[in-house]
Amino acid sequence: MRSGIWMASLLGMAGLFAGANAAAECKLLKIGELPATVRGNQLLVPATVNGQKFMMLADTGAGITMLDDSVAKAAQLSTQNAHGVRMIGVGGEMRVEWAMMNDLTIGDVKFPARRFLVNKSGGGARSSLLGYDFFSLFDVEIDAKNGKIILFKTEDCRDTNMAYWAPDRADMVELISKGTPEIRVRVDGQALTAALDSGAGSTVVTARIAKFLGVEAAPDAQKRAGYGLDGRKVEGVQHKFTSFAIGDEEIKNPTLTVLDAMKTSFTSTDSRLGSNPNADMLLGFDFLRTHRVFISNTDKKLYFTYEGGAVFAPPPSNTASKP
């Protein structure tokens, strides 16, 4: 793949060359950079609406952006009944309403004016999710180690290795177009579909797939507690699998969470708002915190490099997070 990339910023930052004859190569246009805070196994970004500042969970597994009702009230947003819309996720279902937001700003990037969901069931700030309806507008670099999410527009970058920071050691897999990003992985040699879910603190395998792989929880199996939809506490069983592979990267004897309540979807009587209900597993933030990734929504590819640390490790503190 080509590695020469011309980088420029639409925010006025100086461009730089990477490789000879870069003017004829792919153009990587920087739209904005979001400061990201790692808290436990969650990645949070700052947001503002109607002058009200708050934090949102960067959640590539959520098809649509959603604010918690406490934020909507503080920002004095008017809400309307979301007839026919259901939100189902890890831990159950929540009650939602619509709100029109004209000035939702993420970091220094303004979200186009549109309707958003508001969680009316409670859950506090952990229920404010920055979903894939935002991230799908860009090509996205997630660099958790350095605390940033960079948003790009690309031109003429087909067949270019978009891991510009380390093209010599980057791996790539194809994205499956499902509304939210899904990829092919292998667990114990079996090909599975994984939803790339930055909002999931732990990598999770469905109980259905675990059974298919012949996994049965031992009586003394360790359990991992966390938070699902709406801040509800859920509990999964830890299991040591033989292997996990993504692209050419293979992790031996990974300990993953097996969870029965892993339905995640948005449905509506008049439209499909986005979902990943058919994924075999969620590839969560415990993977992303040890990898730097570039999600090319333009060319439907995921580039990634291993950046050090124990993959699939629990949070480094006692802070619980969404499984």
PDB file of C-alpha atoms in Angstrom:
ATOM      1  CA  MET A   1       0.000   0.000   0.000  1.00  0.00           C
ATOM      2  CA  ARG A   2       1.099   3.573  -0.605  1.00  0.00           C
ATOM      3  CA  SER A   3       2.537   5.256   2.469  1.00  0.00           C
ATOM      4  CA  GLY A   4       3.095   8.841   1.292  1.00  0.00           C
ATOM      5  CA  ILE A   5       0.505  11.169   2.848  1.00  0.00           C
ATOM      6  CA  TRP A   6       0.049  14.913   2.603  1.00  0.00           C
ATOM      7  CA  MET A   7      -1.359  16.149   5.913  1.00  0.00           C
ATOM      8  CA  ALA A   8      -3.018  19.516   6.309  1.00  0.00           C
ATOM      9  CA  SER A   9      -5.315  21.084   8.865  1.00  0.00           C
ATOM     10  CA  LEU A  10      -8.534  22.927   8.170  1.00  0.00           C
ATOM     11  CA  LEU A  11      -7.967  24.635  11.527  1.00  0.00           C
ATOM     12  CA  GLY A  12      -4.933  26.528  10.258  1.00  0.00           C
ATOM     13  CA  MET A  13      -2.187  24.227  11.549  1.00  0.00           C
ATOM     14  CA  ALA A  14       0.836  23.742   9.312  1.00  0.00           C
ATOM     15  CA  GLY A  15       0.840  20.704   7.038  1.00  0.00           C
ATOM     16  CA  LEU A  16       3.664  18.212   6.877  1.00  0.00           C
ATOM     17  CA  PHE A  17       4.956  15.720   4.344  1.00  0.00           C
ATOM     18  CA  ALA A  18       5.383  11.999   4.906  1.00  0.00           C
ATOM     19  CA  GLY A  19       7.256  10.455   2.002  1.00  0.00           C
ATOM     20  CA  ALA A  20       8.547  11.643  -1.352  1.00  0.00           C
ATOM     21  CA  ASN A  21       6.275  13.108  -4.025  1.00  0.00           C
ATOM     22  CA  ALA A  22       3.628  13.695  -1.355  1.00  0.00           C
ATOM     23  CA  ALA A  23       1.788  16.261  -3.491  1.00  0.00           C
ATOM     24  CA  ALA A  24       0.604  13.415  -5.704  1.00  0.00           C
ATOM     25  CA  GLU A  25      -0.358  11.261  -2.752  1.00  0.00           C
ATOM     26  CA  CYS A  26      -3.340  10.948  -0.479  1.00  0.00           C
ATOM     27  CA  LYS A  27      -4.505  14.115   1.296  1.00  0.00           C
ATOM     28  CA  LEU A  28      -5.333  13.814   4.984  1.00  0.00           C
ATOM     29  CA  LEU A  29      -7.223  16.938   6.022  1.00  0.00           C
ATOM     30  CA  LYS A  30      -7.523  17.512   9.744  1.00  0.00           C
ATOM     31  CA  ILE A  31     -10.981  18.765  10.717  1.00  0.00           C
ATOM     32  CA  GLY A  32     -10.533  18.838  14.483  1.00  0.00           C
ATOM     33  CA  GLU A  33      -8.968  17.213  17.511  1.00  0.00           C
ATOM     34  CA  LEU A  34     -10.991  16.184  20.540  1.00  0.00           C
ATOM     35  CA  PRO A  35      -9.210  16.029  23.907  1.00  0.00           C
ATOM     36  CA  ALA A  36     -10.100  12.649  25.414  1.00  0.00           C
ATOM     37  CA  THR A  37      -9.962  11.675  29.067  1.00  0.00           C
ATOM     38  CA  VAL A  38      -9.516   8.033  30.038  1.00  0.00           C
ATOM     39  CA  ARG A  39     -11.491   7.218  33.168  1.00  0.00           C
ATOM     40  CA  GLY A  40     -11.336   3.558  34.075  1.00  0.00           C
ATOM     41  CA  ASN A  41     -12.107   1.821  30.803  1.00  0.00           C
ATOM     42  CA  GLN A  42     -14.059   4.741  29.382  1.00  0.00           C
ATOM     43  CA  LEU A  43     -13.063   7.435  26.905  1.00  0.00           C
ATOM     44  CA  LEU A  44     -14.738  10.789  27.619  1.00  0.00           C
ATOM     45  CA  VAL A  45     -14.795  13.943  25.488  1.00  0.00           C
ATOM     46  CA  PRO A  46     -15.946  17.468  26.415  1.00  0.00           C
ATOM     47  CA  ALA A  47     -19.151  18.879  24.954  1.00  0.00           C
ATOM     48  CA  THR A  48     -21.272  22.014  25.170  1.00  0.00           C
ATOM     49  CA  VAL A  49     -24.937  22.646  24.353  1.00  0.00           C
ATOM     50  CA  ASN A  50     -26.739  25.940  25.018  1.00  0.00           C
ATOM     51  CA  GLY A  51     -23.742  27.030  27.090  1.00  0.00           C
ATOM     52  CA  GLN A  52     -23.959  23.932  29.317  1.00  0.00           C
ATOM     53  CA  LYS A  53     -20.643  22.038  29.571  1.00  0.00           C
ATOM     54  CA  PHE A  54     -20.584  18.298  30.183  1.00  0.00           C
ATOM     55  CA  MET A  55     -18.695  15.119  29.282  1.00  0.00           C
ATOM     56  CA  MET A  56     -19.804  12.495  26.781  1.00  0.00           C
ATOM     57  CA  LEU A  57     -18.772   8.873  26.432  1.00  0.00           C
ATOM     58  CA  ALA A  58     -17.142   8.373  23.012  1.00  0.00           C
ATOM     59  CA  ASP A  59     -19.214   5.398  21.897  1.00  0.00           C
ATOM     60  CA  THR A  60     -18.612   3.979  18.418  1.00  0.00           C
ATOM     61  CA  GLY A  61     -21.031   1.175  19.289  1.00  0.00           C
ATOM     62  CA  ALA A  62     -24.001   3.532  19.662  1.00  0.00           C
ATOM     63  CA  GLY A  63     -25.775   4.248  16.395  1.00  0.00           C
ATOM     64  CA  ILE A  64     -27.114   7.603  17.542  1.00  0.00           C
ATOM     65  CA  THR A  65     -25.929  10.355  19.887  1.00  0.00           C
ATOM     66  CA  MET A  66     -27.881  10.688  23.124  1.00  0.00           C
ATOM     67  CA  LEU A  67     -27.936  13.119  26.042  1.00  0.00           C
ATOM     68  CA  ASP A  68     -28.936  12.327  29.583  1.00  0.00           C
ATOM     69  CA  ASP A  69     -32.072  14.084  30.786  1.00  0.00           C
ATOM     70  CA  SER A  70     -30.112  15.949  33.470  1.00  0.00           C
ATOM     71  CA  VAL A  71     -27.994  17.597  30.747  1.00  0.00           C
ATOM     72  CA  ALA A  72     -31.059  18.379  28.620  1.00  0.00           C
ATOM     73  CA  LYS A  73     -32.765  20.063  31.568  1.00  0.00           C
ATOM     74  CA  ALA A  74     -29.649  22.063  32.526  1.00  0.00           C
ATOM     75  CA  ALA A  75     -29.388  23.241  28.903  1.00  0.00           C
ATOM     76  CA  GLN A  76     -33.131  24.067  28.889  1.00  0.00           C
ATOM     77  CA  LEU A  77     -33.833  21.868  25.871  1.00  0.00           C
ATOM     78  CA  SER A  78     -37.419  21.155  24.860  1.00  0.00           C
ATOM     79  CA  THR A  79     -38.185  17.462  24.437  1.00  0.00           C
ATOM     80  CA  GLN A  80     -40.895  15.629  22.554  1.00  0.00           C
ATOM     81  CA  ASN A  81     -42.276  12.136  22.873  1.00  0.00           C
ATOM     82  CA  ALA A  82     -40.350   9.668  20.670  1.00  0.00           C
ATOM     83  CA  HIS A  83     -43.344   7.608  19.604  1.00  0.00           C
ATOM     84  CA  GLY A  84     -42.377   4.219  18.218  1.00  0.00           C
ATOM     85  CA  VAL A  85     -38.682   4.474  19.142  1.00  0.00           C
ATOM     86  CA  ARG A  86     -37.117   1.862  21.392  1.00  0.00           C
ATOM     87  CA  MET A  87     -33.565   1.769  22.685  1.00  0.00           C
ATOM     88  CA  ILE A  88     -32.378  -1.651  23.807  1.00  0.00           C
ATOM     89  CA  GLY A  89     -28.884  -2.286  25.075  1.00  0.00           C
ATOM     90  CA  VAL A  90     -26.705  -4.093  27.588  1.00  0.00           C
ATOM     91  CA  GLY A  91     -28.827  -4.316  30.724  1.00  0.00           C
ATOM     92  CA  GLY A  92     -32.266  -3.642  29.252  1.00  0.00           C
ATOM     93  CA  GLU A  93     -34.334  -0.889  27.660  1.00  0.00           C
ATOM     94  CA  MET A  94     -34.583   2.825  28.374  1.00  0.00           C
ATOM     95  CA  ARG A  95     -37.254   5.440  27.865  1.00  0.00           C
ATOM     96  CA  VAL A  96     -36.249   8.162  25.410  1.00  0.00           C
ATOM     97  CA  GLU A  97     -37.547  11.433  23.965  1.00  0.00           C
ATOM     98  CA  TRP A  98     -36.417  13.664  21.100  1.00  0.00           C
ATOM     99  CA  ALA A  99     -34.735  17.047  21.482  1.00  0.00           C
ATOM    100  CA  MET A 100     -33.689  19.489  18.775  1.00  0.00           C
ATOM    101  CA  MET A 101     -30.152  20.800  19.248  1.00  0.00           C
ATOM    102  CA  ASN A 102     -28.751  23.547  17.065  1.00  0.00           C
ATOM    103  CA  ASP A 103     -25.434  24.172  18.813  1.00  0.00           C
ATOM    104  CA  LEU A 104     -24.118  20.880  20.185  1.00  0.00           C
ATOM    105  CA  THR A 105     -20.329  21.273  20.079  1.00  0.00           C
ATOM    106  CA  ILE A 106     -17.902  18.409  20.660  1.00  0.00           C
ATOM    107  CA  GLY A 107     -14.493  19.768  21.612  1.00  0.00           C
ATOM    108  CA  ASP A 108     -14.205  22.529  19.015  1.00  0.00           C
ATOM    109  CA  VAL A 109     -16.248  20.716  16.350  1.00  0.00           C
ATOM    110  CA  LYS A 110     -19.892  21.695  15.898  1.00  0.00           C
ATOM    111  CA  PHE A 111     -22.376  18.897  15.308  1.00  0.00           C
ATOM    112  CA  PRO A 112     -24.830  19.674  12.473  1.00  0.00           C
ATOM    113  CA  ALA A 113     -28.228  20.791  13.796  1.00  0.00           C
ATOM    114  CA  ARG A 114     -30.552  17.815  14.166  1.00  0.00           C
ATOM    115  CA  ARG A 115     -32.725  15.823  16.545  1.00  0.00           C
ATOM    116  CA  PHE A 116     -31.057  13.780  19.246  1.00  0.00           C
ATOM    117  CA  LEU A 117     -32.350  11.269  21.734  1.00  0.00           C
ATOM    118  CA  VAL A 118     -32.637  12.168  25.404  1.00  0.00           C
ATOM    119  CA  ASN A 119     -32.491   9.423  28.033  1.00  0.00           C
ATOM    120  CA  LYS A 120     -35.459   9.933  30.352  1.00  0.00           C
ATOM    121  CA  SER A 121     -34.757   6.884  32.517  1.00  0.00           C
ATOM    122  CA  GLY A 122     -31.917   8.370  34.562  1.00  0.00           C
ATOM    123  CA  GLY A 123     -28.304   7.270  34.751  1.00  0.00           C
ATOM    124  CA  GLY A 124     -26.557  10.634  34.938  1.00  0.00           C
ATOM    125  CA  ALA A 125     -23.616  11.714  32.811  1.00  0.00           C
ATOM    126  CA  ARG A 126     -22.726   8.118  31.904  1.00  0.00           C
ATOM    127  CA  SER A 127     -25.871   8.135  29.721  1.00  0.00           C
ATOM    128  CA  SER A 128     -24.617  10.962  27.451  1.00  0.00           C
ATOM    129  CA  LEU A 129     -23.209   9.096  24.465  1.00  0.00           C
ATOM    130  CA  LEU A 130     -21.400  10.505  21.421  1.00  0.00           C
ATOM    131  CA  GLY A 131     -22.532   7.979  18.857  1.00  0.00           C
ATOM    132  CA  TYR A 132     -21.524   6.842  15.425  1.00  0.00           C
ATOM    133  CA  ASP A 133     -23.882   9.284  13.732  1.00  0.00           C
ATOM    134  CA  PHE A 134     -21.156  11.811  14.652  1.00  0.00           C
ATOM    135  CA  PHE A 135     -18.067   9.684  14.023  1.00  0.00           C
ATOM    136  CA  SER A 136     -19.372   8.433  10.658  1.00  0.00           C
ATOM    137  CA  LEU A 137     -19.116  11.998   9.310  1.00  0.00           C
ATOM    138  CA  PHE A 138     -15.306  11.718   9.374  1.00  0.00           C
ATOM    139  CA  ASP A 139     -12.368   9.370   9.167  1.00  0.00           C
ATOM    140  CA  VAL A 140     -11.414   8.922  12.804  1.00  0.00           C
ATOM    141  CA  GLU A 141      -8.145   8.323  14.645  1.00  0.00           C
ATOM    142  CA  ILE A 142      -8.489   7.132  18.245  1.00  0.00           C
ATOM    143  CA  ASP A 143      -5.284   7.532  20.242  1.00  0.00           C
ATOM    144  CA  ALA A 144      -6.255   6.712  23.816  1.00  0.00           C
ATOM    145  CA  LYS A 145      -2.649   6.512  25.021  1.00  0.00           C
ATOM    146  CA  ASN A 146      -2.106  10.185  24.143  1.00  0.00           C
ATOM    147  CA  GLY A 147      -5.638  11.260  25.059  1.00  0.00           C
ATOM    148  CA  LYS A 148      -6.990  12.419  21.728  1.00  0.00           C
ATOM    149  CA  ILE A 149      -9.472  11.655  18.980  1.00  0.00           C
ATOM    150  CA  ILE A 150      -8.626  13.262  15.631  1.00  0.00           C
ATOM    151  CA  LEU A 151     -11.223  13.838  12.926  1.00  0.00           C
ATOM    152  CA  PHE A 152     -10.163  13.859   9.264  1.00  0.00           C
ATOM    153  CA  LYS A 153     -11.476  14.205   5.769  1.00  0.00           C
ATOM    154  CA  THR A 154      -9.479  12.274   3.177  1.00  0.00           C
ATOM    155  CA  GLU A 155      -8.961  12.661  -0.559  1.00  0.00           C
ATOM    156  CA  ASP A 156      -7.495  10.114  -2.995  1.00  0.00           C
ATOM    157  CA  CYS A 157      -6.436   7.763  -0.200  1.00  0.00           C
ATOM    158  CA  ARG A 158      -7.595   4.451  -1.581  1.00  0.00           C
ATOM    159  CA  ASP A 159      -4.880   1.793  -1.162  1.00  0.00           C
ATOM    160  CA  THR A 160      -2.978   4.094   1.223  1.00  0.00           C
ATOM    161  CA  ASN A 161      -1.888   2.887   4.648  1.00  0.00           C
ATOM    162  CA  MET A 162      -3.684   5.416   6.850  1.00  0.00           C
ATOM    163  CA  ALA A 163      -1.696   4.550   9.987  1.00  0.00           C
ATOM    164  CA  TYR A 164       0.610   7.468   9.135  1.00  0.00           C
ATOM    165  CA  TRP A 165       2.272   7.332  12.563  1.00  0.00           C
ATOM    166  CA  ALA A 166       3.755   3.862  11.948  1.00  0.00           C
ATOM    167  CA  PRO A 167       2.887   2.458   8.489  1.00  0.00           C
ATOM    168  CA  ASP A 168       5.669  -0.117   8.727  1.00  0.00           C
ATOM    169  CA  ARG A 169       4.021  -1.950  11.620  1.00  0.00           C
ATOM    170  CA  ALA A 170       0.327  -1.243  11.053  1.00  0.00           C
ATOM    171  CA  ASP A 171      -2.282  -3.897  10.383  1.00  0.00           C
ATOM    172  CA  MET A 172      -5.556  -3.525   8.495  1.00  0.00           C
ATOM    173  CA  VAL A 173      -8.948  -5.241   8.380  1.00  0.00           C
ATOM    174  CA  GLU A 174     -12.042  -4.444   6.331  1.00  0.00           C
ATOM    175  CA  LEU A 175     -15.011  -2.690   7.918  1.00  0.00           C
ATOM    176  CA  ILE A 176     -18.419  -4.251   7.517  1.00  0.00           C
ATOM    177  CA  SER A 177     -20.962  -1.524   6.812  1.00  0.00           C
ATOM    178  CA  LYS A 178     -23.641  -2.008   9.459  1.00  0.00           C
ATOM    179  CA  GLY A 179     -24.414   1.498  10.685  1.00  0.00           C
ATOM    180  CA  THR A 180     -21.807   1.086  13.410  1.00  0.00           C
ATOM    181  CA  PRO A 181     -18.337  -0.352  12.636  1.00  0.00           C
ATOM    182  CA  GLU A 182     -18.014  -4.121  12.588  1.00  0.00           C
ATOM    183  CA  ILE A 183     -15.011  -6.248  11.677  1.00  0.00           C
ATOM    184  CA  ARG A 184     -14.045  -9.887  11.322  1.00  0.00           C
ATOM    185  CA  VAL A 185     -12.012 -11.444  14.122  1.00  0.00           C
ATOM    186  CA  ARG A 186     -11.174 -14.965  15.244  1.00  0.00           C
ATOM    187  CA  VAL A 187     -11.708 -16.412  18.706  1.00  0.00           C
ATOM    188  CA  ASP A 188     -10.281 -19.878  19.324  1.00  0.00           C
ATOM    189  CA  GLY A 189      -9.850 -20.143  15.553  1.00  0.00           C
ATOM    190  CA  GLN A 190     -13.522 -19.427  14.831  1.00  0.00           C
ATOM    191  CA  ALA A 191     -14.376 -16.464  12.570  1.00  0.00           C
ATOM    192  CA  LEU A 192     -16.709 -14.039  14.353  1.00  0.00           C
ATOM    193  CA  THR A 193     -18.205 -10.606  13.763  1.00  0.00           C
ATOM    194  CA  ALA A 194     -17.115  -8.004  16.317  1.00  0.00           C
ATOM    195  CA  ALA A 195     -18.642  -4.568  16.810  1.00  0.00           C
ATOM    196  CA  LEU A 196     -15.861  -2.029  17.432  1.00  0.00           C
ATOM    197  CA  ASP A 197     -17.378  -0.471  20.538  1.00  0.00           C
ATOM    198  CA  SER A 198     -15.338   2.225  22.267  1.00  0.00           C
ATOM    199  CA  GLY A 199     -18.197   2.654  24.742  1.00  0.00           C
ATOM    200  CA  ALA A 200     -17.845  -0.905  26.020  1.00  0.00           C
ATOM    201  CA  GLY A 201     -15.305  -0.994  28.823  1.00  0.00           C
ATOM    202  CA  SER A 202     -14.701  -4.722  28.429  1.00  0.00           C
ATOM    203  CA  THR A 203     -14.515  -6.932  25.368  1.00  0.00           C
ATOM    204  CA  VAL A 204     -17.593  -9.132  25.517  1.00  0.00           C
ATOM    205  CA  VAL A 205     -18.535 -12.417  23.864  1.00  0.00           C
ATOM    206  CA  THR A 206     -22.217 -13.339  23.733  1.00  0.00           C
ATOM    207  CA  ALA A 207     -23.297 -16.330  25.756  1.00  0.00           C
ATOM    208  CA  ARG A 208     -24.700 -17.807  22.542  1.00  0.00           C
ATOM    209  CA  ILE A 209     -21.307 -17.693  20.832  1.00  0.00           C
ATOM    210  CA  ALA A 210     -19.514 -18.932  23.944  1.00  0.00           C
ATOM    211  CA  LYS A 211     -21.792 -21.958  23.940  1.00  0.00           C
ATOM    212  CA  PHE A 212     -21.100 -22.467  20.233  1.00  0.00           C
ATOM    213  CA  LEU A 213     -17.353 -22.448  21.057  1.00  0.00           C
ATOM    214  CA  GLY A 214     -17.930 -25.046  23.751  1.00  0.00           C
ATOM    215  CA  VAL A 215     -17.326 -22.644  26.631  1.00  0.00           C
ATOM    216  CA  GLU A 216     -19.029 -23.417  29.912  1.00  0.00           C
ATOM    217  CA  ALA A 217     -18.521 -21.237  32.969  1.00  0.00           C
ATOM    218  CA  ALA A 218     -16.702 -22.990  35.790  1.00  0.00           C
ATOM    219  CA  PRO A 219     -18.487 -22.970  39.163  1.00  0.00           C
ATOM    220  CA  ASP A 220     -15.765 -20.734  40.601  1.00  0.00           C
ATOM    221  CA  ALA A 221     -15.433 -18.509  37.505  1.00  0.00           C
ATOM    222  CA  GLN A 222     -14.513 -14.917  38.286  1.00  0.00           C
ATOM    223  CA  LYS A 223     -17.240 -12.398  37.600  1.00  0.00           C
ATOM    224  CA  ARG A 224     -16.757  -8.870  36.263  1.00  0.00           C
ATOM    225  CA  ALA A 225     -19.214  -6.178  37.262  1.00  0.00           C
ATOM    226  CA  GLY A 226     -19.796  -3.102  35.146  1.00  0.00           C
ATOM    227  CA  TYR A 227     -22.416  -0.784  33.774  1.00  0.00           C
ATOM    228  CA  GLY A 228     -24.672  -1.309  30.822  1.00  0.00           C
ATOM    229  CA  LEU A 229     -27.334   0.817  29.217  1.00  0.00           C
ATOM    230  CA  ASP A 230     -28.714   3.606  31.385  1.00  0.00           C
ATOM    231  CA  GLY A 231     -26.022   3.055  34.033  1.00  0.00           C
ATOM    232  CA  ARG A 232     -27.554  -0.264  35.083  1.00  0.00           C
ATOM    233  CA  LYS A 233     -25.217  -2.701  36.763  1.00  0.00           C
ATOM    234  CA  VAL A 234     -24.608  -5.931  34.859  1.00  0.00           C
ATOM    235  CA  GLU A 235     -22.362  -8.872  35.547  1.00  0.00           C
ATOM    236  CA  GLY A 236     -20.473 -11.150  33.185  1.00  0.00           C
ATOM    237  CA  VAL A 237     -18.388 -14.270  33.672  1.00  0.00           C
ATOM    238  CA  GLN A 238     -14.660 -14.240  32.951  1.00  0.00           C
ATOM    239  CA  HIS A 239     -13.312 -16.987  30.707  1.00  0.00           C
ATOM    240  CA  LYS A 240      -9.816 -17.633  29.409  1.00  0.00           C
ATOM    241  CA  PHE A 241     -10.030 -18.437  25.716  1.00  0.00           C
ATOM    242  CA  THR A 242      -7.245 -20.049  23.688  1.00  0.00           C
ATOM    243  CA  SER A 243      -6.684 -17.149  21.286  1.00  0.00           C
ATOM    244  CA  PHE A 244      -8.021 -13.913  19.868  1.00  0.00           C
ATOM    245  CA  ALA A 245      -6.877 -12.702  16.435  1.00  0.00           C
ATOM    246  CA  ILE A 246      -7.550  -9.539  14.461  1.00  0.00           C
ATOM    247  CA  GLY A 247      -5.784  -9.232  11.124  1.00  0.00           C
ATOM    248  CA  ASP A 248      -2.286 -10.620  11.637  1.00  0.00           C
ATOM    249  CA  GLU A 249      -2.231  -9.840  15.367  1.00  0.00           C
ATOM    250  CA  GLU A 250      -2.878 -12.773  17.678  1.00  0.00           C
ATOM    251  CA  ILE A 251      -3.262 -12.692  21.468  1.00  0.00           C
ATOM    252  CA  LYS A 252      -2.771 -15.969  23.276  1.00  0.00           C
ATOM    253  CA  ASN A 253      -4.947 -17.000  26.222  1.00  0.00           C
ATOM    254  CA  PRO A 254      -7.028 -13.821  26.457  1.00  0.00           C
ATOM    255  CA  THR A 255      -9.484 -13.475  29.326  1.00  0.00           C
ATOM    256  CA  LEU A 256     -12.774 -12.123  27.953  1.00  0.00           C
ATOM    257  CA  THR A 257     -16.173 -11.484  29.464  1.00  0.00           C
ATOM    258  CA  VAL A 258     -19.076 -13.759  28.546  1.00  0.00           C
ATOM    259  CA  LEU A 259     -22.351 -11.887  28.872  1.00  0.00           C
ATOM    260  CA  ASP A 260     -25.882 -12.999  28.172  1.00  0.00           C
ATOM    261  CA  ALA A 261     -27.567  -9.566  28.096  1.00  0.00           C
ATOM    262  CA  MET A 262     -25.668  -8.152  25.115  1.00  0.00           C
ATOM    263  CA  LYS A 263     -28.490  -6.934  22.910  1.00  0.00           C
ATOM    264  CA  THR A 264     -27.698  -3.474  21.555  1.00  0.00           C
ATOM    265  CA  SER A 265     -30.032  -1.761  19.151  1.00  0.00           C
ATOM    266  CA  PHE A 266     -32.173   1.226  18.297  1.00  0.00           C
ATOM    267  CA  THR A 267     -35.437   0.555  16.488  1.00  0.00           C
ATOM    268  CA  SER A 268     -38.261   2.733  15.248  1.00  0.00           C
ATOM    269  CA  THR A 269     -41.593   2.186  13.579  1.00  0.00           C
ATOM    270  CA  ASP A 270     -40.625   4.496  10.716  1.00  0.00           C
ATOM    271  CA  SER A 271     -36.851   4.167  10.446  1.00  0.00           C
ATOM    272  CA  ARG A 272     -33.845   2.117  11.453  1.00  0.00           C
ATOM    273  CA  LEU A 273     -31.756   4.430  13.611  1.00  0.00           C
ATOM    274  CA  GLY A 274     -28.699   2.219  13.743  1.00  0.00           C
ATOM    275  CA  SER A 275     -27.706  -0.922  15.617  1.00  0.00           C
ATOM    276  CA  ASN A 276     -25.298  -3.798  16.000  1.00  0.00           C
ATOM    277  CA  PRO A 277     -27.715  -6.464  17.307  1.00  0.00           C
ATOM    278  CA  ASN A 278     -26.192  -9.286  15.266  1.00  0.00           C
ATOM    279  CA  ALA A 279     -22.557  -8.951  16.335  1.00  0.00           C
ATOM    280  CA  ASP A 280     -21.066 -12.023  17.981  1.00  0.00           C
ATOM    281  CA  MET A 281     -19.018  -9.883  20.333  1.00  0.00           C
ATOM    282  CA  LEU A 282     -18.103  -6.333  21.331  1.00  0.00           C
ATOM    283  CA  LEU A 283     -14.454  -5.327  20.885  1.00  0.00           C
ATOM    284  CA  GLY A 284     -14.268  -2.818  23.689  1.00  0.00           C
ATOM    285  CA  PHE A 285     -12.082  -0.119  25.144  1.00  0.00           C
ATOM    286  CA  ASP A 286      -9.836  -2.666  26.891  1.00  0.00           C
ATOM    287  CA  PHE A 287      -8.582  -3.355  23.344  1.00  0.00           C
ATOM    288  CA  LEU A 288      -8.517   0.281  22.223  1.00  0.00           C
ATOM    289  CA  ARG A 289      -6.513   1.492  25.228  1.00  0.00           C
ATOM    290  CA  THR A 290      -3.573  -0.622  24.010  1.00  0.00           C
ATOM    291  CA  HIS A 291      -3.970   0.181  20.312  1.00  0.00           C
ATOM    292  CA  ARG A 292      -3.976   3.265  18.118  1.00  0.00           C
ATOM    293  CA  VAL A 293      -6.596   2.976  15.412  1.00  0.00           C
ATOM    294  CA  PHE A 294      -7.670   4.794  12.271  1.00  0.00           C
ATOM    295  CA  ILE A 295     -11.272   4.174  11.206  1.00  0.00           C
ATOM    296  CA  SER A 296     -11.553   4.938   7.502  1.00  0.00           C
ATOM    297  CA  ASN A 297     -15.255   5.418   6.948  1.00  0.00           C
ATOM    298  CA  THR A 298     -14.400   6.623   3.441  1.00  0.00           C
ATOM    299  CA  ASP A 299     -12.771   3.371   2.332  1.00  0.00           C
ATOM    300  CA  LYS A 300     -14.362   1.026   4.907  1.00  0.00           C
ATOM    301  CA  LYS A 301     -11.118  -0.082   6.545  1.00  0.00           C
ATOM    302  CA  LEU A 302      -9.690  -0.190  10.050  1.00  0.00           C
ATOM    303  CA  TYR A 303      -5.943   0.401  10.540  1.00  0.00           C
ATOM    304  CA  PHE A 304      -4.350  -0.283  13.900  1.00  0.00           C
ATOM    305  CA  THR A 305      -1.047  -0.607  15.738  1.00  0.00           C
ATOM    306  CA  TYR A 306      -0.291  -2.163  19.110  1.00  0.00           C
ATOM    307  CA  GLU A 307       1.014   0.534  21.450  1.00  0.00           C
ATOM    308  CA  GLY A 308       1.974  -1.522  24.497  1.00  0.00           C
ATOM    309  CA  GLY A 309       0.301  -2.794  27.645  1.00  0.00           C
ATOM    310  CA  ALA A 310      -1.778  -5.818  28.527  1.00  0.00           C
ATOM    311  CA  VAL A 311      -4.586  -6.259  26.003  1.00  0.00           C
ATOM    312  CA  PHE A 312      -8.026  -6.925  27.538  1.00  0.00           C
ATOM    313  CA  ALA A 313      -6.798  -5.961  31.006  1.00  0.00           C
ATOM    314  CA  PRO A 314      -9.304  -4.538  33.520  1.00  0.00           C
ATOM    315  CA  PRO A 315      -9.162  -0.817  34.306  1.00  0.00           C
ATOM    316  CA  PRO A 316      -6.065   0.249  36.248  1.00  0.00           C
ATOM    317  CA  SER A 317      -8.298   1.535  39.062  1.00  0.00           C
ATOM    318  CA  ASN A 318     -11.397   0.402  40.871  1.00  0.00           C
ATOM    319  CA  THR A 319     -13.538   2.534  38.597  1.00  0.00           C
ATOM    320  CA  ALA A 320     -16.275   0.346  37.118  1.00  0.00           C
ATOM    321  CA  SER A 321     -17.167   0.856  33.502  1.00  0.00           C
ATOM    322  CA  LYS A 322     -19.690  -0.234  30.926  1.00  0.00           C
ATOM    323  CA  PRO A 323     -18.958  -3.846  29.872  1.00  0.00           C
TER     324      PRO A 323
END
